[in-house]
Tab-separated table of C-alpha atoms and ligand atoms in Angstrom:
chain	number	residue	atom	x	y	z
A	1	MET	CA	61.288	106.147	143.731
A	2	VAL	CA	61.020	104.600	140.271
A	3	HIS	CA	63.373	105.384	137.404
A	4	ILE	CA	62.235	104.532	133.909
A	5	VAL	CA	65.466	104.072	131.962
A	6	GLY	CA	66.245	103.586	128.289
A	7	ALA	CA	68.732	100.720	128.028
A	8	GLY	CA	69.830	101.614	124.512
A	9	PRO	CA	69.665	99.415	121.428
A	10	GLY	CA	71.757	96.421	122.529
A	11	ASP	CA	75.425	97.311	122.912
A	12	PRO	CA	75.830	97.462	126.727
A	13	GLU	CA	78.019	100.555	126.282
A	14	LEU	CA	75.153	102.445	124.675
A	15	ILE	CA	73.217	103.069	127.874
A	16	THR	CA	73.648	106.664	129.118
A	17	VAL	CA	76.029	107.395	131.992
A	18	LYS	CA	73.011	108.372	134.090
A	19	GLY	CA	71.064	105.244	133.167
A	20	GLN	CA	74.036	103.105	134.100
A	21	ARG	CA	74.374	104.792	137.494
A	22	LEU	CA	70.679	104.324	138.256
A	23	LEU	CA	70.901	100.669	137.278
A	24	LYS	CA	73.958	100.172	139.498
A	25	GLU	CA	72.135	101.665	142.474
A	26	ALA	CA	68.759	99.971	141.977
A	27	ASP	CA	67.295	97.573	144.575
A	28	VAL	CA	64.691	96.277	142.116
A	29	VAL	CA	65.095	96.021	138.334
A	30	ILE	CA	62.282	95.169	135.936
A	31	TYR	CA	63.685	94.796	132.433
A	32	ALA	CA	62.016	94.242	129.078
A	33	GLY	CA	63.503	90.805	128.502
A	34	SER	CA	62.348	90.425	124.930
A	35	LEU	CA	64.863	93.014	123.732
A	36	VAL	CA	67.164	94.312	126.465
A	37	ASN	CA	70.645	92.791	126.254
A	38	GLU	CA	71.045	90.929	129.564
A	39	GLU	CA	74.779	91.775	129.578
A	40	ILE	CA	73.732	95.204	130.771
A	41	LEU	CA	72.399	93.704	134.027
A	42	LYS	CA	75.881	92.610	135.111
A	43	ILE	CA	76.420	95.986	136.757
A	44	CYS	CA	73.431	95.516	139.094
A	45	LYS	CA	74.051	94.971	142.800
A	46	PRO	CA	74.329	91.240	143.618
A	47	GLU	CA	71.383	91.532	146.001
A	48	ALA	CA	69.171	93.399	143.481
A	49	GLU	CA	65.846	91.707	142.718
A	50	ILE	CA	65.627	91.290	138.954
A	51	TYR	CA	62.377	90.672	137.039
A	52	ASN	CA	61.860	90.024	133.345
A	53	SER	CA	58.723	91.893	132.271
A	54	ALA	CA	58.320	89.728	129.143
A	55	GLN	CA	56.550	87.213	131.391
A	56	MET	CA	54.526	89.779	133.343
A	57	MET	CA	51.257	91.627	132.874
A	58	LEU	CA	50.797	95.321	133.640
A	59	GLU	CA	49.205	94.606	137.037
A	60	GLU	CA	52.112	92.347	138.033
A	61	ILE	CA	54.653	95.006	137.103
A	62	LEU	CA	52.723	97.559	139.149
A	63	HIS	CA	52.509	95.116	142.032
A	64	VAL	CA	56.299	94.683	142.144
A	65	ILE	CA	56.781	98.453	141.966
A	66	THR	CA	54.188	99.164	144.676
A	67	LEU	CA	55.750	96.621	147.022
A	68	ALA	CA	59.227	98.083	146.459
A	69	GLU	CA	57.868	101.568	147.173
A	70	LYS	CA	56.338	100.385	150.461
A	71	GLU	CA	59.744	99.026	151.487
A	72	GLY	CA	61.483	102.282	150.530
A	73	LYS	CA	63.401	100.612	147.697
A	74	THR	CA	64.549	102.131	144.421
A	75	THR	CA	63.244	100.536	141.242
A	76	VAL	CA	64.613	100.783	137.705
A	77	ARG	CA	62.148	99.959	134.956
A	78	LEU	CA	64.490	99.214	132.078
A	79	HIS	CA	63.141	99.591	128.551
A	80	THR	CA	64.871	98.913	125.271
A	81	GLY	CA	66.150	101.799	123.142
A	82	ASP	CA	64.351	104.937	124.255
A	83	PRO	CA	61.282	104.498	126.468
A	84	SER	CA	59.173	106.946	124.446
A	85	LEU	CA	58.934	104.685	121.388
A	86	TYR	CA	56.773	101.537	121.294
A	87	GLY	CA	57.537	100.740	124.908
A	88	ALA	CA	54.038	100.697	126.432
A	89	THR	CA	55.472	103.081	129.009
A	90	GLN	CA	52.589	105.547	129.056
A	91	GLU	CA	50.175	103.142	130.746
A	92	GLN	CA	52.807	102.433	133.404
A	93	MET	CA	53.458	106.125	133.988
A	94	ASP	CA	49.730	106.892	134.142
A	95	ALA	CA	49.204	104.102	136.668
A	96	MET	CA	52.104	105.312	138.824
A	97	GLN	CA	50.770	108.838	138.713
A	98	ALA	CA	47.315	107.592	139.758
A	99	ARG	CA	48.854	105.694	142.686
A	100	GLY	CA	50.988	108.635	143.781
A	101	ILE	CA	54.265	106.839	142.990
A	102	GLU	CA	57.088	109.225	142.190
A	103	PHE	CA	59.037	108.463	139.008
A	104	ASP	CA	61.348	110.006	136.449
A	105	VAL	CA	62.523	109.079	132.956
A	106	THR	CA	66.058	108.766	131.586
A	107	PRO	CA	66.194	108.636	127.791
A	108	GLY	CA	68.104	106.069	125.768
A	109	VAL	CA	69.619	105.586	122.322
A	110	SER	CA	66.792	104.368	120.138
A	111	SER	CA	67.325	101.548	117.662
A	112	PHE	CA	66.540	103.810	114.709
A	113	LEU	CA	69.606	105.820	115.686
A	114	ALA	CA	71.740	102.735	116.207
A	115	ALA	CA	70.635	101.633	112.725
A	116	ALA	CA	71.849	104.946	111.248
A	117	ALA	CA	75.183	104.432	112.983
A	118	ALA	CA	75.454	100.872	111.665
A	119	LEU	CA	74.655	102.098	108.161
A	120	LYS	CA	77.032	105.081	108.545
A	121	GLN	CA	74.118	107.129	107.269
A	122	GLU	CA	72.704	110.621	107.819
A	123	TYR	CA	68.910	110.530	107.586
A	124	THR	CA	68.430	114.236	106.779
A	125	LEU	CA	70.284	115.207	103.611
A	126	PRO	CA	70.237	118.651	101.974
A	127	GLY	CA	68.094	118.767	98.861
A	128	ILE	CA	66.863	115.221	99.439
A	129	THR	CA	64.898	115.163	102.663
A	130	GLN	CA	64.851	117.056	105.915
A	131	THR	CA	62.354	114.795	107.636
A	132	VAL	CA	62.464	111.397	109.311
A	133	MET	CA	59.270	109.497	110.000
A	134	ILE	CA	59.202	106.876	112.716
A	135	THR	CA	56.370	104.451	112.247
A	136	ARG	CA	55.274	100.846	112.070
A	137	ARG	CA	53.091	98.877	109.663
A	138	GLY	CA	49.672	98.043	111.058
A	139	GLY	CA	49.392	94.386	111.962
A	140	ARG	CA	48.064	92.928	115.204
A	141	THR	CA	48.404	96.441	116.607
A	142	PRO	CA	46.469	98.720	114.282
A	143	VAL	CA	47.801	102.058	113.013
A	144	PRO	CA	45.300	104.937	112.602
A	145	ASP	CA	44.069	105.268	109.041
A	146	THR	CA	45.333	108.827	108.701
A	147	GLU	CA	48.898	107.589	109.125
A	148	SER	CA	48.869	104.421	107.072
A	149	LEU	CA	52.194	103.696	105.412
A	150	LYS	CA	50.599	104.456	102.055
A	151	LYS	CA	49.782	107.975	103.232
A	152	LEU	CA	53.044	108.644	105.034
A	153	ALA	CA	55.141	107.376	102.151
A	154	GLN	CA	53.663	109.973	99.808
A	155	HIS	CA	55.921	112.540	101.485
A	156	GLN	CA	59.012	110.622	100.336
A	157	THR	CA	60.867	111.348	103.573
A	158	THR	CA	63.280	108.977	105.249
A	159	LEU	CA	61.161	106.253	106.855
A	160	CYS	CA	62.286	104.227	109.860
A	161	ILE	CA	59.861	101.376	110.295
A	162	PHE	CA	59.785	99.562	113.632
A	163	LEU	CA	58.229	96.216	114.547
A	164	SER	CA	57.401	95.295	110.980
A	165	VAL	CA	60.095	93.182	109.364
A	166	SER	CA	57.702	90.230	109.098
A	167	LEU	CA	55.391	92.495	107.062
A	168	LEU	CA	57.991	93.464	104.470
A	169	PRO	CA	55.946	92.212	101.468
A	170	GLU	CA	52.997	94.406	102.566
A	171	ILE	CA	55.356	97.341	103.152
A	172	LYS	CA	56.715	96.966	99.645
A	173	GLN	CA	53.162	97.064	98.226
A	174	ASP	CA	52.238	100.133	100.291
A	175	LEU	CA	55.327	102.031	99.230
A	176	MET	CA	54.984	101.187	95.565
A	177	SER	CA	51.377	102.342	95.566
A	178	ALA	CA	52.482	105.555	97.293
A	179	GLY	CA	54.809	106.307	94.417
A	180	PHE	CA	58.175	104.944	95.535
A	181	LYS	CA	59.991	103.383	92.582
A	182	SER	CA	60.992	99.730	92.716
A	183	SER	CA	64.621	100.908	92.603
A	184	THR	CA	64.272	102.889	95.877
A	185	PRO	CA	67.072	101.891	98.238
A	186	VAL	CA	66.120	100.015	101.400
A	187	ALA	CA	68.260	98.857	104.299
A	188	VAL	CA	67.329	96.394	107.012
A	189	VAL	CA	69.452	96.350	110.153
A	190	TYR	CA	69.063	93.345	112.424
A	191	LYS	CA	70.118	93.796	116.063
A	192	ALA	CA	71.837	97.114	115.421
A	193	SER	CA	74.806	97.587	117.783
A	194	TRP	CA	74.537	94.087	119.399
A	195	PRO	CA	78.150	92.877	119.599
A	196	GLY	CA	78.672	89.994	117.171
A	197	GLU	CA	74.994	89.818	116.149
A	198	GLU	CA	74.328	92.841	113.974
A	199	LYS	CA	73.451	92.172	110.329
A	200	ILE	CA	73.011	94.759	107.603
A	201	ILE	CA	71.070	94.007	104.439
A	202	ARG	CA	71.115	96.617	101.708
A	203	GLY	CA	68.879	96.337	98.686
A	204	ARG	CA	66.061	97.930	96.726
A	205	LEU	CA	62.327	97.831	97.176
A	206	ASP	CA	62.112	95.063	94.569
A	207	THR	CA	64.889	92.890	96.066
A	208	ILE	CA	64.690	93.378	99.817
A	209	VAL	CA	61.883	90.908	100.586
A	210	GLN	CA	63.880	87.970	99.200
A	211	GLN	CA	67.173	89.209	100.707
A	212	VAL	CA	65.670	89.426	104.187
A	213	LYS	CA	64.059	86.017	103.785
A	214	ASP	CA	67.382	84.514	102.706
A	215	ALA	CA	69.053	86.058	105.756
A	216	ASN	CA	66.363	84.521	108.029
A	217	ILE	CA	65.560	87.850	109.628
A	218	ASP	CA	62.057	87.890	111.083
A	219	ARG	CA	62.344	90.185	114.136
A	220	THR	CA	64.433	92.793	115.984
A	221	ALA	CA	65.127	94.688	112.802
A	222	MET	CA	64.876	98.282	111.655
A	223	ILE	CA	63.702	98.981	108.130
A	224	VAL	CA	65.091	102.186	106.641
A	225	ILE	CA	63.715	103.421	103.353
A	226	GLY	CA	64.321	106.579	101.420
A	227	HIS	CA	66.384	108.517	98.984
A	228	CYS	CA	68.946	109.380	101.656
A	229	LEU	CA	70.350	105.881	101.120
A	230	ASN	CA	71.040	106.673	97.489
A	231	SER	CA	74.686	107.649	97.194
A	232	GLU	CA	74.162	109.495	93.891
A	233	ASN	CA	73.110	113.147	93.469
A	234	ARG	CA	74.200	114.178	96.946
A	235	GLN	CA	74.593	117.875	97.691
A	236	LYS	CA	76.930	119.368	100.249
A	237	SER	CA	75.412	121.066	103.303
A	238	LYS	CA	75.352	124.822	103.794
A	239	LEU	CA	76.649	124.364	107.321
A	240	TYR	CA	80.267	123.752	106.279
A	241	SER	CA	80.160	125.623	102.983
A	242	PRO	CA	82.769	128.414	102.556
A	243	THR	CA	80.089	130.733	101.100
A	244	PHE	CA	77.686	130.434	104.018
A	245	SER	CA	77.856	132.633	107.124
A	246	HIS	CA	76.309	131.795	110.443
A	247	MET	CA	76.530	132.807	114.071
A	248	PHE	CA	79.881	131.089	114.613
A	249	ARG	CA	81.622	131.654	111.280
A	250	GLN	CA	81.851	134.294	108.533
A	251	ALA	CA	81.741	133.329	104.854
A	252	ARG	CA	85.252	133.244	103.375
A	253	PHE	CA	84.319	133.864	99.734
B	301	SAH	N1	61.893	101.620	122.382
B	301	SAH	C1	62.609	100.866	121.363
B	301	SAH	C2	61.677	100.190	120.384
B	301	SAH	C3	60.878	99.043	120.965
B	301	SAH	S1	59.856	98.257	119.802
B	301	SAH	C4	63.613	101.784	120.661
B	301	SAH	O1	63.634	102.993	120.928
B	301	SAH	O2	64.406	101.272	119.866
B	301	SAH	C5	60.823	96.945	119.229
B	301	SAH	C6	61.275	97.168	117.797
B	301	SAH	O3	62.361	98.074	117.791
B	301	SAH	C7	61.783	95.942	117.084
B	301	SAH	O4	60.740	95.221	116.478
B	301	SAH	C8	62.690	96.534	116.027
B	301	SAH	O5	61.951	97.057	114.950
B	301	SAH	C9	63.267	97.706	116.790
B	301	SAH	N2	64.550	97.369	117.426
B	301	SAH	C10	64.818	97.305	118.751
B	301	SAH	N3	66.127	97.053	118.975
B	301	SAH	C11	66.689	96.974	117.743
B	301	SAH	C12	68.026	96.784	117.276
B	301	SAH	N4	69.043	96.638	118.119
B	301	SAH	N5	68.246	96.773	115.937
B	301	SAH	C13	67.234	96.951	115.068
B	301	SAH	N6	65.968	97.151	115.444
B	301	SAH	C14	65.693	97.162	116.753
């Protein structure tokens, strides 16, 4: 049996209770070494075989899994954040399915959520935006034309941009040409939730490139852009308003 598990964004306490149990019980662990905090592996059994997938190709990963299956072992495939986002998990799941290997998936706390926590920020604000877009800027891995940053940004939603901090100058250009003002607030969170390593940079579209350069941040960062970061003109929600009734509470005025 193979368990694909989201390790969370970095803080070893941000793996789910279920993910932690599966990791504790695993005979074989293949972890995404480029981003998973190795602290999390301390709970593995001393005899567990541990592989870092950063040095492996798809076929090698599948080979380790297939061998473990033949020996009746349990494997945890540990991905950073949540496995459904930029984890190259689909090709692994498809291959397991094709080989008749049974697997399940345990979700994790994605880094875009850890970034919101670090920023103490709600992404969906009444009257400002009710939508969050998760995307990346096309670079070595292309992004379909229909969802280029220029096009997405026209909606003026909250944008959480993965894998792109080295492309911040291009992102700035895209957003400006999509109509975002140079004063639009931007936050960059480096290693959100990693104990002792997290850095938060807050700025505007016209200052952030230099700020991030000065902070020497060139990877493992979440870029958050949008009017939700603007602390002016905020409205209160209906949910806790005294004049609003819903299934669990009557209006009081
Ligand atoms: N599946 C992961 C994303 C993997 S792609 C998730 O759900 O978070 C790797 C990218 O995720 C990085 O380039 C960076 O943009 C982002 N990332 C991962 N961990 C992060 C962290 N702790 N803080 C900020 N960004 C992070």
